[in-house]
CSV table of C-alpha atoms and ligand atoms in Angstrom, one decimal:
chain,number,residue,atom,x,y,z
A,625,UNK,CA,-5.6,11.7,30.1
A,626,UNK,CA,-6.7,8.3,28.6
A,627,UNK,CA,-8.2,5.9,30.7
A,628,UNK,CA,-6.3,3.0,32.8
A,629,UNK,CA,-5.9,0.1,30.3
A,630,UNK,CA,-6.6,-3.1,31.8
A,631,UNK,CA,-3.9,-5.4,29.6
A,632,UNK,CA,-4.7,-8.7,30.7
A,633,UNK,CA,-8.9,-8.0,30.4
A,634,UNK,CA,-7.5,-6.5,26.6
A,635,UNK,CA,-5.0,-10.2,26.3
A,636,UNK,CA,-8.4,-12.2,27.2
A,637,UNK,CA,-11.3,-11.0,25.8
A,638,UNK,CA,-10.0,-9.0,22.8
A,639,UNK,CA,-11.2,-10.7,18.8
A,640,UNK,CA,-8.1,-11.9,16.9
A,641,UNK,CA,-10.5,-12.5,14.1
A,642,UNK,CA,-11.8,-9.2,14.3
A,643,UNK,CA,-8.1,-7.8,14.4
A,644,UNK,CA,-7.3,-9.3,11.4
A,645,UNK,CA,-10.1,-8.4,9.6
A,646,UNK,CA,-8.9,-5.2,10.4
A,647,UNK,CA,-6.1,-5.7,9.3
A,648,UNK,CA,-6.9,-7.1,6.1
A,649,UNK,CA,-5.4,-10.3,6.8
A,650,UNK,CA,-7.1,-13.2,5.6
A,651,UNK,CA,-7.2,-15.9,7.7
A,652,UNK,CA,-8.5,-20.1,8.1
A,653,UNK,CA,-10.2,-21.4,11.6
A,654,UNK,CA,-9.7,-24.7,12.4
A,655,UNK,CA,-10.8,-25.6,16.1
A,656,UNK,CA,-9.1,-23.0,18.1
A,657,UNK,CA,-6.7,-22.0,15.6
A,658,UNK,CA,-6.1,-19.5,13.2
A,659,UNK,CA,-3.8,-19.5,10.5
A,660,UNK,CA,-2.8,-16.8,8.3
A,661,UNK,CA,0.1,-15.8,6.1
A,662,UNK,CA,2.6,-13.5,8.5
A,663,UNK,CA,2.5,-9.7,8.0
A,664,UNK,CA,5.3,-9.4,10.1
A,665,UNK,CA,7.5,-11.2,7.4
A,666,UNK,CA,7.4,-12.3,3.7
A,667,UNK,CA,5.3,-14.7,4.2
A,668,UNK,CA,4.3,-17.0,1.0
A,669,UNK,CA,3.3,-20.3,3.5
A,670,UNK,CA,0.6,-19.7,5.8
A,671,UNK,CA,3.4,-19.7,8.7
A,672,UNK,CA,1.2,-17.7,11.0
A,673,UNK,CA,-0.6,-19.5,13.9
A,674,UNK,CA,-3.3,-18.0,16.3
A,675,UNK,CA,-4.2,-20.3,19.4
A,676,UNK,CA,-7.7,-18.8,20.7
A,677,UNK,CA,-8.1,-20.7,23.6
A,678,UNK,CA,-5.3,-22.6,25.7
A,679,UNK,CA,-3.5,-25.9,24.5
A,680,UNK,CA,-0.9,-27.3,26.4
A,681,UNK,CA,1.7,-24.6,27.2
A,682,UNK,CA,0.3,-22.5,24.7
A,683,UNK,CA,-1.3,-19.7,26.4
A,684,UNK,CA,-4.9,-18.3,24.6
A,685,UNK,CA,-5.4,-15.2,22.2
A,686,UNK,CA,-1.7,-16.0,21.3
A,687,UNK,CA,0.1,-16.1,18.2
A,688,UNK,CA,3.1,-17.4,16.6
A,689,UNK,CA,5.3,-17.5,13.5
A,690,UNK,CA,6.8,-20.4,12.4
A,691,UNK,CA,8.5,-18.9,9.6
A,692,UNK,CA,9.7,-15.6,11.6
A,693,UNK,CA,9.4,-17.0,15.2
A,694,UNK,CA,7.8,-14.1,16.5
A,695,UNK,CA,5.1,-14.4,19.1
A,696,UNK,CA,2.8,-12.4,21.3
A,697,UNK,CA,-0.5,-11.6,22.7
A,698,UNK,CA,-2.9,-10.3,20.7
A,699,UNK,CA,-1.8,-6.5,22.3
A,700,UNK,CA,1.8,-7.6,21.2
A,701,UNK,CA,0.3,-8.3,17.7
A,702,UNK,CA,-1.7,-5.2,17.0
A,703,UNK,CA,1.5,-2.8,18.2
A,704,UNK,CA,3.5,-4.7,16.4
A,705,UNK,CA,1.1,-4.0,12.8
A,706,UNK,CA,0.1,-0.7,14.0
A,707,UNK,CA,3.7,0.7,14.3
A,708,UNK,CA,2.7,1.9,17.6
A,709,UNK,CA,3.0,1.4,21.1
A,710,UNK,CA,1.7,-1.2,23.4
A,711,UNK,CA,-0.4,0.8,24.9
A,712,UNK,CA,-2.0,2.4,21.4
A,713,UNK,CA,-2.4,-2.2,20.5
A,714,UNK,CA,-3.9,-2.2,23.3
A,715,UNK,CA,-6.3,0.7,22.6
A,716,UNK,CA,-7.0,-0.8,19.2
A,717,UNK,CA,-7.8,-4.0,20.4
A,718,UNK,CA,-10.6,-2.9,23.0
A,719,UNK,CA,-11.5,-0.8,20.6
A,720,UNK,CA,-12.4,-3.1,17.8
A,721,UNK,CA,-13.0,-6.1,20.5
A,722,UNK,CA,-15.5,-3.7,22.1
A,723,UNK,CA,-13.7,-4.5,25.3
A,724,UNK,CA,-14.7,-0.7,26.2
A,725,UNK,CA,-12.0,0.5,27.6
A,726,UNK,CA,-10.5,2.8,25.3
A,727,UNK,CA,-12.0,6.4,26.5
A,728,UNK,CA,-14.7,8.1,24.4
A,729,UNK,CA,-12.4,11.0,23.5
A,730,UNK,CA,-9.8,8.7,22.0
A,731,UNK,CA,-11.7,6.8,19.8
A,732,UNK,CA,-13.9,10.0,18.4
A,733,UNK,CA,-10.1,11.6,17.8
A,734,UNK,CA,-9.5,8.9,15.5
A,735,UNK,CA,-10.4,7.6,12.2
A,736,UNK,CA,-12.6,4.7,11.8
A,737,UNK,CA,-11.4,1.5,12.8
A,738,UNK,CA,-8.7,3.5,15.3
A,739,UNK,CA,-5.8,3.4,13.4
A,740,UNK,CA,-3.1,6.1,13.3
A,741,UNK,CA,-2.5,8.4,9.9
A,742,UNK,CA,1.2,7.5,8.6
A,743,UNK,CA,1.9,10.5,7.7
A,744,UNK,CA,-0.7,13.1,9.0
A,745,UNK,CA,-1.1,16.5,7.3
A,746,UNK,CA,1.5,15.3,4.6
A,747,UNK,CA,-1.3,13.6,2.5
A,748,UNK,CA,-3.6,16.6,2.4
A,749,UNK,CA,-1.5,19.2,2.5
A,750,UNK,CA,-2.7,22.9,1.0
A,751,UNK,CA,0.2,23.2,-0.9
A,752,UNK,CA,-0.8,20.5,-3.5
A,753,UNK,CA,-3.9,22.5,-4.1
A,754,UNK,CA,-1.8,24.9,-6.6
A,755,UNK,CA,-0.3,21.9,-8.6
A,756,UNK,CA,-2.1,21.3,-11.9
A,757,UNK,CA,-3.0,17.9,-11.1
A,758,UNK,CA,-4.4,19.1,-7.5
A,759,UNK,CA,-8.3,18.8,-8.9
A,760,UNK,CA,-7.8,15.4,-9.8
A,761,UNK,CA,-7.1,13.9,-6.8
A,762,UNK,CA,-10.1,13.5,-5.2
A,763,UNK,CA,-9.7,10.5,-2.9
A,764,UNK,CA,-13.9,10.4,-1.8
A,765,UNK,CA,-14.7,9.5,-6.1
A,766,UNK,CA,-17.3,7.3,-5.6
A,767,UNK,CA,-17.4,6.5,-9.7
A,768,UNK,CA,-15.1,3.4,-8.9
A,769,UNK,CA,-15.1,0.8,-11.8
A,770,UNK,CA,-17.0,-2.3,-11.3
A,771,UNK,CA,-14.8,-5.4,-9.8
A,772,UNK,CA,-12.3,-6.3,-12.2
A,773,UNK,CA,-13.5,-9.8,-11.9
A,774,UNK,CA,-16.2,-11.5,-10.0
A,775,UNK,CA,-14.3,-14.9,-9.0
A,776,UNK,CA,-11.5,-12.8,-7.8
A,777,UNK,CA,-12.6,-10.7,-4.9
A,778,UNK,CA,-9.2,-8.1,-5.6
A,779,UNK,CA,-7.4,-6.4,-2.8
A,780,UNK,CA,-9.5,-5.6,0.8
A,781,UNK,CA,-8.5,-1.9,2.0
A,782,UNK,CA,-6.9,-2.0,4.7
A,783,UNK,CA,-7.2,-0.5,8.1
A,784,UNK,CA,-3.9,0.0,9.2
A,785,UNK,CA,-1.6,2.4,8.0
A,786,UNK,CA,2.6,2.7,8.4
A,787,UNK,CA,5.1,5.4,10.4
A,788,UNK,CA,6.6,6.5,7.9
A,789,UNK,CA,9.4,9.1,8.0
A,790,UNK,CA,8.8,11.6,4.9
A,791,UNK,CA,12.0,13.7,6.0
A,792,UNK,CA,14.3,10.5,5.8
A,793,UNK,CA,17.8,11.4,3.3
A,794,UNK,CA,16.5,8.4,0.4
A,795,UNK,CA,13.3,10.0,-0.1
A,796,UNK,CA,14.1,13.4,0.6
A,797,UNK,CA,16.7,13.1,-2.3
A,798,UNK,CA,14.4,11.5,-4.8
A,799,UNK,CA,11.3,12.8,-4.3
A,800,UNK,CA,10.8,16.5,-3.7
A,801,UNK,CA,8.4,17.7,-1.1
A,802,UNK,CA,5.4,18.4,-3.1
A,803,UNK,CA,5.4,14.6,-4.1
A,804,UNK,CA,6.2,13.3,-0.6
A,805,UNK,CA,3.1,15.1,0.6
A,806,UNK,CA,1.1,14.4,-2.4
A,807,UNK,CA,1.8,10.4,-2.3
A,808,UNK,CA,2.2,10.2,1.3
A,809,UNK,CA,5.6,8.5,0.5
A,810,UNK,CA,8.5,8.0,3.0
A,811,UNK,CA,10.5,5.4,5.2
A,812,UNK,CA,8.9,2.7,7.2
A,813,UNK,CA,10.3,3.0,10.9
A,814,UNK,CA,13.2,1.0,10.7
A,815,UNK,CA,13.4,-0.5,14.6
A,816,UNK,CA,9.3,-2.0,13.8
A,817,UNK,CA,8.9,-5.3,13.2
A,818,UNK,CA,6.6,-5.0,10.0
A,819,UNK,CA,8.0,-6.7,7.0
A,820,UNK,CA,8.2,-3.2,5.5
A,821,UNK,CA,10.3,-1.9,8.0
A,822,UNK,CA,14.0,0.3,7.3
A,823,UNK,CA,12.0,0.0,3.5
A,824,UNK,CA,11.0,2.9,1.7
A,825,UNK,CA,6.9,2.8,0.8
A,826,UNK,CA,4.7,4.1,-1.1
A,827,UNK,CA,1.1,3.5,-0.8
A,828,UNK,CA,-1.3,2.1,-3.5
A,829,UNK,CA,-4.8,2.7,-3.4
A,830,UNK,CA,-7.5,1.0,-5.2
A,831,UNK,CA,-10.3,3.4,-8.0
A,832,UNK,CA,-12.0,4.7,-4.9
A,833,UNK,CA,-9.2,6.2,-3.2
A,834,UNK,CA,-8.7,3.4,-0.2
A,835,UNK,CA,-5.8,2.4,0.8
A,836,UNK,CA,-4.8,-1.2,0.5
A,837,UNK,CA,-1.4,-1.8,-0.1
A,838,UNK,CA,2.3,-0.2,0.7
A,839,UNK,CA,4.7,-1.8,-1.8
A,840,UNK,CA,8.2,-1.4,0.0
A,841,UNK,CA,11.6,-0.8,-1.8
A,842,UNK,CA,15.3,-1.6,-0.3
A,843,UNK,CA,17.2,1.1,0.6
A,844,UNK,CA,20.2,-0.6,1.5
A,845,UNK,CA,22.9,-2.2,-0.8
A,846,UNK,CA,21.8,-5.6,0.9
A,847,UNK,CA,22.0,-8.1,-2.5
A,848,UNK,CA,20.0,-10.3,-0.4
A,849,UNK,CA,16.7,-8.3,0.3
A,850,UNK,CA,14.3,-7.6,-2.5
A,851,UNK,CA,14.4,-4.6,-4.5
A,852,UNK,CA,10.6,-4.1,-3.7
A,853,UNK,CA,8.6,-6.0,-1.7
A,854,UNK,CA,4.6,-6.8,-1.7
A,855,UNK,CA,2.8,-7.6,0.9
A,856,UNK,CA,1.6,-11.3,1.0
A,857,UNK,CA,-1.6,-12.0,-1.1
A,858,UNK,CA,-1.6,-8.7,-3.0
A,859,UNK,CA,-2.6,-8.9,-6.2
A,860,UNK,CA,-0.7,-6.0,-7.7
A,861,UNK,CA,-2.5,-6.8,-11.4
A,862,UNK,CA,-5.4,-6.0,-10.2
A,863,UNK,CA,-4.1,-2.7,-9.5
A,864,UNK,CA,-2.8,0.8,-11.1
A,865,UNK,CA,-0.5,2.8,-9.0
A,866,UNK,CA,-2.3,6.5,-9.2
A,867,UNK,CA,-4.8,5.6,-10.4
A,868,UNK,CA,-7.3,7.3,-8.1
A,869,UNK,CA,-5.2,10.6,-8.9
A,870,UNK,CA,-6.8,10.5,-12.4
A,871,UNK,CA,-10.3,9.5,-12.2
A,872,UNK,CA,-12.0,11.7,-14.8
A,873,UNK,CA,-8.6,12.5,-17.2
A,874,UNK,CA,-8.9,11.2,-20.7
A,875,UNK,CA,-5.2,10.8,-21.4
A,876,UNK,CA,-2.9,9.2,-19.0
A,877,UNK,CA,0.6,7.6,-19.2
A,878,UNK,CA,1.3,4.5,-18.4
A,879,UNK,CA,4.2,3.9,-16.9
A,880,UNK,CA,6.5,1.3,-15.6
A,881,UNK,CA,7.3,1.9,-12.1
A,882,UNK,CA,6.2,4.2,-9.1
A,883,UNK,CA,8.5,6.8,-9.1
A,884,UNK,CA,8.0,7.4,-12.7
A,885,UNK,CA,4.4,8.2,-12.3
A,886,UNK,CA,5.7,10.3,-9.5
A,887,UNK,CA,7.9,12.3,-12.2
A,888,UNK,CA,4.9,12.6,-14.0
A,889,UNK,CA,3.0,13.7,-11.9
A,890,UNK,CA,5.3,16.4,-10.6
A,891,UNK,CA,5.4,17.6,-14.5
A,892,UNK,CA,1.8,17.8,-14.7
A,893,UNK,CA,1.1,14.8,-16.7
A,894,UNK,CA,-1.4,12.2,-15.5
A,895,UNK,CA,0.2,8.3,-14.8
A,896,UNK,CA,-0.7,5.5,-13.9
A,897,UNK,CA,1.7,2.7,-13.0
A,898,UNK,CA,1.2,-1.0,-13.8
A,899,UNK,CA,4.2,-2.0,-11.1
A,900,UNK,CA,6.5,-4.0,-13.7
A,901,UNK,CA,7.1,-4.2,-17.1
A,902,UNK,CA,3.5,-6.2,-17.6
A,903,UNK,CA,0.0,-4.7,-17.6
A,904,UNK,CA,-3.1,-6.7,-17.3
A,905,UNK,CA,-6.2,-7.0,-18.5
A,906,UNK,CA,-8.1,-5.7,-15.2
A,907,UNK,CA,-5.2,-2.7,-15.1
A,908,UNK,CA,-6.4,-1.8,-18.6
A,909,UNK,CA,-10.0,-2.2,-17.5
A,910,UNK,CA,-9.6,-0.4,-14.3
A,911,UNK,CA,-8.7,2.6,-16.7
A,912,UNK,CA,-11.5,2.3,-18.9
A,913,UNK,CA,-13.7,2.0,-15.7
A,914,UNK,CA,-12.9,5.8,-14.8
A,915,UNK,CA,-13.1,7.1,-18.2
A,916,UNK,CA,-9.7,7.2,-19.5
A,917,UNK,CA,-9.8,7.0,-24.0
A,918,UNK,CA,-6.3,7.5,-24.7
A,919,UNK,CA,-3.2,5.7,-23.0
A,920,UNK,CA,0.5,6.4,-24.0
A,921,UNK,CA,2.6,3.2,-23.0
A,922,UNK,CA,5.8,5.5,-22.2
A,923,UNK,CA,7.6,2.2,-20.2
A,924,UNK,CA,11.6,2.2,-19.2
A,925,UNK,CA,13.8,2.7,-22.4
A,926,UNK,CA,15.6,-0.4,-21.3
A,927,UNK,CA,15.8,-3.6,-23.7
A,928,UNK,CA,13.2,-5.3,-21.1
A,929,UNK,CA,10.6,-2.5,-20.8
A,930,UNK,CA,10.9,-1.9,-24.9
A,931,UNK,CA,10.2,-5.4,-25.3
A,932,UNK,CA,7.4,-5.4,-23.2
A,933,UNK,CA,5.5,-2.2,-25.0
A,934,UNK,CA,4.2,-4.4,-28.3
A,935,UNK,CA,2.0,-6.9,-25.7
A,936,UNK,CA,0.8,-3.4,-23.7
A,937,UNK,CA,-0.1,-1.8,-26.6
A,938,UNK,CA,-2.0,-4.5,-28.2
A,939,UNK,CA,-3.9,-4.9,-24.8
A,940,UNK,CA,-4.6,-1.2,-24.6
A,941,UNK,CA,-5.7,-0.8,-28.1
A,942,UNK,CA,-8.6,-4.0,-27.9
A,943,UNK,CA,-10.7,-1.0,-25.7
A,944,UNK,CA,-9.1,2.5,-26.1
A,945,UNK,CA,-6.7,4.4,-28.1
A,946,UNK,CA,-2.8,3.4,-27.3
A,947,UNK,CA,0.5,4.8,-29.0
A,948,UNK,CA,4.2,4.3,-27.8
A,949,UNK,CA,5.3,7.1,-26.2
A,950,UNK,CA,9.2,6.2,-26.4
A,951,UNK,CA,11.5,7.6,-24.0
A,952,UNK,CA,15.8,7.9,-25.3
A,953,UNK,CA,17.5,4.8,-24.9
A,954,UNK,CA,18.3,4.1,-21.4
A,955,UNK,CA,16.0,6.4,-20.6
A,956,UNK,CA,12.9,6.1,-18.1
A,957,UNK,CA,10.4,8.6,-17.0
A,958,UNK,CA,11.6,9.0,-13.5
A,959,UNK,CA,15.2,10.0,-14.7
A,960,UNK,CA,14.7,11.5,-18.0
A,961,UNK,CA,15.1,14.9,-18.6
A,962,UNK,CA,12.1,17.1,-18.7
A,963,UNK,CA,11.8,17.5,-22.1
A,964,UNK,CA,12.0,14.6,-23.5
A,965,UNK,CA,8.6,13.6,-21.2
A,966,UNK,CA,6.9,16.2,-22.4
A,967,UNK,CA,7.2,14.8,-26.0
A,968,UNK,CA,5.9,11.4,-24.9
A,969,UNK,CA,2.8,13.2,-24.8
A,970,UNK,CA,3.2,15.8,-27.0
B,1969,ZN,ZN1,6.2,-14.3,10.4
């Protein structure tokens, strides 16, 4: 079995700035002290505050929120993120702290970086191999497109990934089980303490195939909560949910929202989704980057998303071909019946 952790040796000597770097969390040092915006809630504020070494009653390698008022040790911090156990933080931290005491086997078991798959062996199932998109989804394409921008260094993979129940009732009832394994989609655990938790996610991963978002949606009836949620500091423009699914396809759909490219999918037909009723400049050039020549705006058939198709198109059309792929009023691609989405591309 694994080795004996040594949790206060882990508490001292692990690297909070290498954690978060792990993490993907950008941070600011001042002195002793980090600051960050808090992962563990939706943080817009910097709230986050790491203490590296000891002031006043404030022990060192701690953090604390000051807009969630959690607080921990840097073990509490990495479980916490990693969905896991303390022991597992604590495995991560020696691990990327190079404490050493994680043991050999372990660390070779895992993937780089040491953090746990979300949803193993549903990602890469067999199964998706027989569905006609299954050749496109190569997640290793190294033909990414250049940066979208070069002042704007986009969205950092990340190194962490979520628990996430695929088997849970809200995504078992929308999303059949070839496109729960294909998108790795499912229910954040809901007794964690990640700002995604009790939310239904879906991963979004940059041209190359990396991971480096999970946007969450509310499950609940809760007016309060948001009906999706972002993680802090993600730059969803600079994004196209799927879009490492189509690297290489000349035609693709865009589409409002993630379980329409989802439906899409299912039926065969290549999506991307710009995550609102607004696509961008770098969304449009992300497609160009990996090929795509012909784009079929097929957003929601709702006032807002047919009001939104004139400024897509016109942004499509200054670099590829575009046409309005126009869904029955009320309509969208997720809930529309099959035939009328095969005419958007007809
Ligand atoms: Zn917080």
């Amino acid at each position: 079995m694994g080795k004996l952790i040594k949790f206060d040796h882990v508490n001292t000597h692990g690297d909070f700035e290498k954690l978060l770097s792990h993490f993907g969390i950008d941070y600011t040092k001042k002195g002793n002290q980090l600051r960050a915006l808090c992962p563990l809630h939706e943080d817009t504020n910097p709230s986050l505050s790491i203490a590296l070494e000891a002031d006043g009653d404030t022990k060192p390698n701690t953090f604390h929120c000051f807009g969630c008022h959690q607080s921990g040790s840097i073990i509490d911090f990495a479980a916490h993120l990693d969905g896991g156990t303390l022991r597992e933080g604590a495995e991560l931290v020696a691990e990327i702290s190079g404490c050493g005491v994680a043991p050999a086997k372990t660390k070779s078991a895992k993937k780089p970086g040491g953090a746990k798959q979300p949803v193993k062996g549903r990602t890469s199932s067999k199964g998706a191999n027989s569905h006609p998109t299954a050749g496109k989804r190569d997640t290793s394409h190294s033909e990414a497109p250049e940066s979208v921008s070069d002042a704007d260094p986009g969205n950092k993979p990340l190194r962490f990934s979520l628990q996430l129940d695929c088997a849970h009732p809200y995504v078992a009832e929308r999303i059949n089980a070839w496109a729960r394994e294909q998108f790795g989609i499912g229910v954040c655990d809901p007794d964690g303490r990640s700002m995604m938790a009790g939310r239904c996610c879906v991963p979004i991963h940059n041209a190359k195939g990396e991971l480096v978002a999970y946007a969450g949606r509310r499950i609940t009836d809760d007016p309060e909560a948001e009906k999706w949620l972002f993680p802090p500091g993600f730059k969803k423009m600079q994004e196209l949910f799927n879009l490492h699914r189509v690297v290489g396809v000349e035609q693709v759909a865009l589409v409002e929202g993630f379980f329409d490219a989802v439906r899409l999918a299912e039926l065969g037909i290549p999506a991307v989704a710009c995550m609102g009723t607004t696509a961008s400049e770098a969304q449009v050039a992300l497609l160009q980057g990996i090929g795509v020549r012909r784009v079929v705006v097929a957003f929601d058939g709702d006032e807002e998303g047919q009001a939104a198709v004139p400024a897509a198109l016109s942004l499509v059309t200054r670099c590829m071909f575009a046409r309005h792929g126009a869904l029955p009023v009320g309509e969208d691609p997720a809930s529309a019946d099959e035939m009328a989405v095969r005419q958007l591309i007809a």
